[in-house]
C-alpha atoms as an extended CHARMM CRD file, in Angstrom:
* protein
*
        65  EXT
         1         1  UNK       CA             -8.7430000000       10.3050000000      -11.6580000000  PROA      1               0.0000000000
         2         2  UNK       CA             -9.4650000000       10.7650000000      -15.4310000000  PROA      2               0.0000000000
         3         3  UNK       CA            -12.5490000000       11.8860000000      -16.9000000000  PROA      3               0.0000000000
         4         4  UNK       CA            -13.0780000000        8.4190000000      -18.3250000000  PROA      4               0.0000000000
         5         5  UNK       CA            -13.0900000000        6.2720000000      -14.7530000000  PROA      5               0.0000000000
         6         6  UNK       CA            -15.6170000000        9.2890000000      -13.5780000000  PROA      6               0.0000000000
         7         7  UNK       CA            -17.5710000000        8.6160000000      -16.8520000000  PROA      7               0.0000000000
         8         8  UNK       CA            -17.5960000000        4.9770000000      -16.1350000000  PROA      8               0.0000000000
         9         9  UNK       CA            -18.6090000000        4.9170000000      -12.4750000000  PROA      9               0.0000000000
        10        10  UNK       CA            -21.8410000000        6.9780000000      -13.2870000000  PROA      10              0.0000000000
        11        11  UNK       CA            -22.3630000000        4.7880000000      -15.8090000000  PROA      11              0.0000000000
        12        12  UNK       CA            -21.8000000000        1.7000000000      -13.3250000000  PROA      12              0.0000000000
        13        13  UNK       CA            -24.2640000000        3.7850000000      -10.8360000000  PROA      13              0.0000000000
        14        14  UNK       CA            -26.7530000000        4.0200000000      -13.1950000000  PROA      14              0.0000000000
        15        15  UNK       CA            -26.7360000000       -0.0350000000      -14.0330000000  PROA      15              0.0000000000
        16        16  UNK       CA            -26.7640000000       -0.8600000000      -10.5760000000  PROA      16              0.0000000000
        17        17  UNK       CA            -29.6920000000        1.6020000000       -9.9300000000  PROA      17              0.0000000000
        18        18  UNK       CA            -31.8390000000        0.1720000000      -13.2170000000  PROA      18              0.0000000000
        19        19  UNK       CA            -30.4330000000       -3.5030000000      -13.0960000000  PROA      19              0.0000000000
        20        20  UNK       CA            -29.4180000000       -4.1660000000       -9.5090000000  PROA      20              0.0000000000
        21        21  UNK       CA            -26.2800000000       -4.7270000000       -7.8630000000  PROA      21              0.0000000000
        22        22  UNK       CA            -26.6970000000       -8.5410000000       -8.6550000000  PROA      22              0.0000000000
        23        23  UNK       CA            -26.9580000000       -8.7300000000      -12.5810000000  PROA      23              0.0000000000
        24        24  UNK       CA            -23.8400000000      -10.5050000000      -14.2770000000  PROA      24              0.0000000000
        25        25  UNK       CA            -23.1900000000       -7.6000000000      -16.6640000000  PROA      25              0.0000000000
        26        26  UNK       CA            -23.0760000000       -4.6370000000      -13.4370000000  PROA      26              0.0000000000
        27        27  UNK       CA            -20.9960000000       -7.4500000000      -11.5710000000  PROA      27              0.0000000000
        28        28  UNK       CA            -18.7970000000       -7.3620000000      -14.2010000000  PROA      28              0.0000000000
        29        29  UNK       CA            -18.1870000000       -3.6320000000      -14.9380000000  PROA      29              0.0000000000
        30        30  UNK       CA            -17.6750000000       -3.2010000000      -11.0410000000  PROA      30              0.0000000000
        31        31  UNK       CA            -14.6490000000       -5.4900000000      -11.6730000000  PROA      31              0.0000000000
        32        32  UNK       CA            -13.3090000000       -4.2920000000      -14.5920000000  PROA      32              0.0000000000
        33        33  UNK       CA            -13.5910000000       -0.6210000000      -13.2660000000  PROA      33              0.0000000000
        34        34  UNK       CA            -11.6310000000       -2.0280000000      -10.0820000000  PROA      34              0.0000000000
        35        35  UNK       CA             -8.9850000000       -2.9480000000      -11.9610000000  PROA      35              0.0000000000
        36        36  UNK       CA             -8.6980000000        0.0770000000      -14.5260000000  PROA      36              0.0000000000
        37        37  UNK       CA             -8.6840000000        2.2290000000      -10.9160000000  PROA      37              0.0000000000
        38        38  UNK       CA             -5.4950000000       -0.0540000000       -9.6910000000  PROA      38              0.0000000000
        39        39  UNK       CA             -4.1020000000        0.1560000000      -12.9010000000  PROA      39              0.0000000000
        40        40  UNK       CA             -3.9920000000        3.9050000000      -12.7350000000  PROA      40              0.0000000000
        41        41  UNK       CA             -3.2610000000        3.9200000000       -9.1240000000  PROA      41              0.0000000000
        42        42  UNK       CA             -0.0750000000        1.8950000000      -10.1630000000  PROA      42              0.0000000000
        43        43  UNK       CA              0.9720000000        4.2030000000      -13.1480000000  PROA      43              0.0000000000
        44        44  UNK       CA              0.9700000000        6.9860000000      -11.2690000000  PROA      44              0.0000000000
        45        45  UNK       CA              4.5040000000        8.3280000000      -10.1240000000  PROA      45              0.0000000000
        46        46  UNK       CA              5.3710000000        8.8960000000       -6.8150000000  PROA      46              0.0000000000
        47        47  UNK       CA              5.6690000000       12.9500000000       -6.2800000000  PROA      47              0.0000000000
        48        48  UNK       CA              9.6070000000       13.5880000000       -5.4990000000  PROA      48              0.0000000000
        49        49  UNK       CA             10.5550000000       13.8410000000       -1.5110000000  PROA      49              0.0000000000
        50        50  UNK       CA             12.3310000000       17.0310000000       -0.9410000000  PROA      50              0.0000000000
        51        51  UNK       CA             14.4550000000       16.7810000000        1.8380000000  PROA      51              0.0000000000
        52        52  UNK       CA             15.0400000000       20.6610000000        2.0470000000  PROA      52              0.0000000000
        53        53  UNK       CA             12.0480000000       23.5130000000        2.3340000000  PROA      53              0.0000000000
        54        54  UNK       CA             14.1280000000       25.7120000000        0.2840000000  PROA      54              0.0000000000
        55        55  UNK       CA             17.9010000000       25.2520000000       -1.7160000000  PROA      55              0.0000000000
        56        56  UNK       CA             20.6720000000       27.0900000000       -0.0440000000  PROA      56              0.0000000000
        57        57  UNK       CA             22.9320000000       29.3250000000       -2.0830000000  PROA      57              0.0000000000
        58        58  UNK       CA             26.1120000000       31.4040000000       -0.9660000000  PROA      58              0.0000000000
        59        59  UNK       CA             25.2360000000       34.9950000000       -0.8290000000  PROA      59              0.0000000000
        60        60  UNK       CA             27.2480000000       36.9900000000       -3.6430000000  PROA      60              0.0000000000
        61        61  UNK       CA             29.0660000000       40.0280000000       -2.5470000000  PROA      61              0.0000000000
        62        62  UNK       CA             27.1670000000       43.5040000000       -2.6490000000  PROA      62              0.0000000000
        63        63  UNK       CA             28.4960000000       45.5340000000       -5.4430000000  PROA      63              0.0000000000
        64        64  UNK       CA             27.7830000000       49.4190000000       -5.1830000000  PROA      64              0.0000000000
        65        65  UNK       CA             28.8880000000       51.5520000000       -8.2250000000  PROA      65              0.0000000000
């Protein structure tokens, strides 16, 4: 989550706390903050699957001078 959604839920928090949870303009920074969350949630990429804990490699011959 960015610094600016955190940012913007305290400032929601504090509206609802000095305004109430019912006032048109909190109602509608709840929503728009909803949909800047899903919009992020959305953006994000997907983290790749490995399907392997570790990548096999052929061992190389031991060399002694």
């Amino acid at each position: 989550m960015t610094k600016q959604v955190q940012n913007l839920e305290r400032l929601c928090l504090k509206m609802q706390a000095r305004y109430g949870a019912q006032d048109a303009i909190v109602t509608e920074l709840a929503e728009e903050l909803a949909q800047l969350k899903l919009q992020l949630k959305q953006r994000e990429q997907p983290l790749p699957g490995y399907q392997h804990s570790r990548t096999v490699r052929p061992k190389a011959e031991l060399e002694l001078h």
